[in-house]
Amino acid sequence: MKPRHFLSLLDLTAAELKRLMKRAMELKSMQQRGKRHTPLTGKIMAMIFEKSSTRTRISFEAGMAQLGGTSLFLSPRDTHLDRGEPVEDTARVMSRMVDIIVIRANSHAMVERFAAHSHVPVINALTDLNHPCQLLADIQTYLEKRGDISGKKVAWIGDGNNVCHSWISASHQFKFRLDIATPEGYEPKAEWVSACRKHVTLHHDPKLAARDSDIIVTDTWASMGQEHEKAERVGAFSGFMVDNNLMKLANRDALFMHCLPAYRGAEVAAEVIDGPQSVVWDEAENRLHAQKALLEFLLTRPAK
Ligand code: CP
Ligand code: NVA
């Protein structure tokens, strides 16, 4: 049987994603009540991380432990991947030994190649192209704070990057409107936009995107791997900081979201991220609960 992977939000159906969100909230409540739930006892999760991480690594490791399983964290130094052992061979070998593999990679193509040769589910923990696990937590957070996101308006302000691409996929799966404002030359990839065209509008003026929105979301202007472009990007993104003036254009009960790590005074003003509309700490916490629901879904589905 072919394993089910989670490389993009489009790998699950809309109905499966909806059920996953409900399950994430149930698992959160169980955890908060101190109810032990260990369906993954004896299961092993390997984590290959080519890039830094605070939230993703900790939430996957803590989540797997809470579900009764164990995890192995592998930095590039720890395997032969860094010394040229083919990704395909690594996938074949690892997937004979562990039950699920979580990968944070520089290149999305590497994760696709790995998944194509893995006998067990592979989860994308961020690539240069997308970050689907982040969106599970973000949608859960909106559901908890405001209810159903379908029909709402989300404004993405800033770089058309990996997290933006996953918001685009989410707009399709959860049926909300997504207005994206980027500087010229920093738009999301055209193929991601055209796959979800019905829900997405592109702008170059942050105010146009922000007006009447229910969520304003942003991310760093220089993602991991783009550090050398930082100075150039600070210039290009001038006028794209999410501050209280921009938040005022959104609906009165709009939320501010950011996947973190955040840079106060660059993509977001301290008054916003540390202000009353910000839900960034809930988003971060929900990484744990949403990914537990994902692990449970991928590892306890009945065989077909
Ligand atoms: N949001 C997120 O993925 O954070 P980390 O890079 O700390 O994992
Ligand atoms: N766009 C950011 C997200 C970090 C979670 C990056 O790729 O560095």
Short mmCIF file of N, CA, C and O and ligand atoms in Angstrom, two decimals, residues 52-57 104 126 131 134 224 259-261 287, ligand 1:
data_model
loop_
_atom_site.label_atom_id
_atom_site.label_comp_id
_atom_site.label_asym_id
_atom_site.label_seq_id
_atom_site.Cartn_x
_atom_site.Cartn_y
_atom_site.Cartn_z
N SER A 52 17.15 25.67 10.66
CA SER A 52 16.85 25.91 12.07
C SER A 52 15.36 25.79 12.35
O SER A 52 14.54 25.97 11.45
N SER A 53 15.03 25.54 13.60
CA SER A 53 13.62 25.51 14.00
C SER A 53 13.51 25.60 15.51
O SER A 53 14.28 24.96 16.23
N THR A 54 12.56 26.37 15.97
CA THR A 54 12.19 26.35 17.39
C THR A 54 10.85 25.63 17.51
O THR A 54 10.74 24.55 18.09
N ARG A 55 9.81 26.22 16.94
CA ARG A 55 8.45 25.71 17.09
C ARG A 55 8.23 24.33 16.47
O ARG A 55 7.64 23.44 17.09
N THR A 56 8.67 24.15 15.24
CA THR A 56 8.33 22.92 14.52
C THR A 56 8.99 21.71 15.16
O THR A 56 8.35 20.69 15.41
N ARG A 57 10.26 21.84 15.47
CA ARG A 57 10.96 20.71 16.09
C ARG A 57 10.35 20.38 17.44
O ARG A 57 10.04 19.22 17.73
N ARG A 104 12.35 19.03 7.18
CA ARG A 104 12.46 20.47 6.89
C ARG A 104 13.65 20.61 5.96
O ARG A 104 14.79 20.31 6.35
N LEU A 126 8.38 22.36 6.38
CA LEU A 126 8.79 23.63 5.74
C LEU A 126 9.83 23.35 4.66
O LEU A 126 10.79 22.61 4.90
N HIS A 131 4.70 25.63 3.66
CA HIS A 131 4.79 25.28 5.09
C HIS A 131 3.39 24.86 5.56
O HIS A 131 2.75 25.55 6.33
N GLN A 134 2.16 24.81 9.36
CA GLN A 134 1.86 26.11 9.95
C GLN A 134 0.39 26.47 9.76
O GLN A 134 -0.27 26.99 10.65
N MET A 224 14.71 31.92 5.78
CA MET A 224 15.96 31.17 5.95
C MET A 224 16.55 30.87 4.57
O MET A 224 15.82 30.41 3.68
N CYS A 259 3.66 33.53 11.72
CA CYS A 259 4.11 32.17 12.05
C CYS A 259 5.25 32.17 13.05
O CYS A 259 5.49 31.16 13.71
N LEU A 260 5.97 33.31 13.16
CA LEU A 260 7.17 33.44 14.00
C LEU A 260 8.32 32.60 13.42
O LEU A 260 8.02 31.56 12.85
N PRO A 261 9.57 32.97 13.55
CA PRO A 261 10.06 34.11 14.32
C PRO A 261 9.74 35.45 13.65
O PRO A 261 9.77 35.55 12.42
N ARG A 287 0.54 24.62 16.97
CA ARG A 287 1.39 23.74 16.18
C ARG A 287 1.40 22.35 16.83
O ARG A 287 1.34 21.33 16.15
N1 CP B 1 6.79 28.88 12.50
C1 CP B 1 7.80 27.99 12.46
O1 CP B 1 7.81 27.04 11.66
O2 CP B 1 8.77 28.21 13.39
P1 CP B 1 10.16 27.44 13.49
O3 CP B 1 11.01 27.86 12.34
O4 CP B 1 10.71 27.91 14.82
O5 CP B 1 9.92 25.97 13.48
#
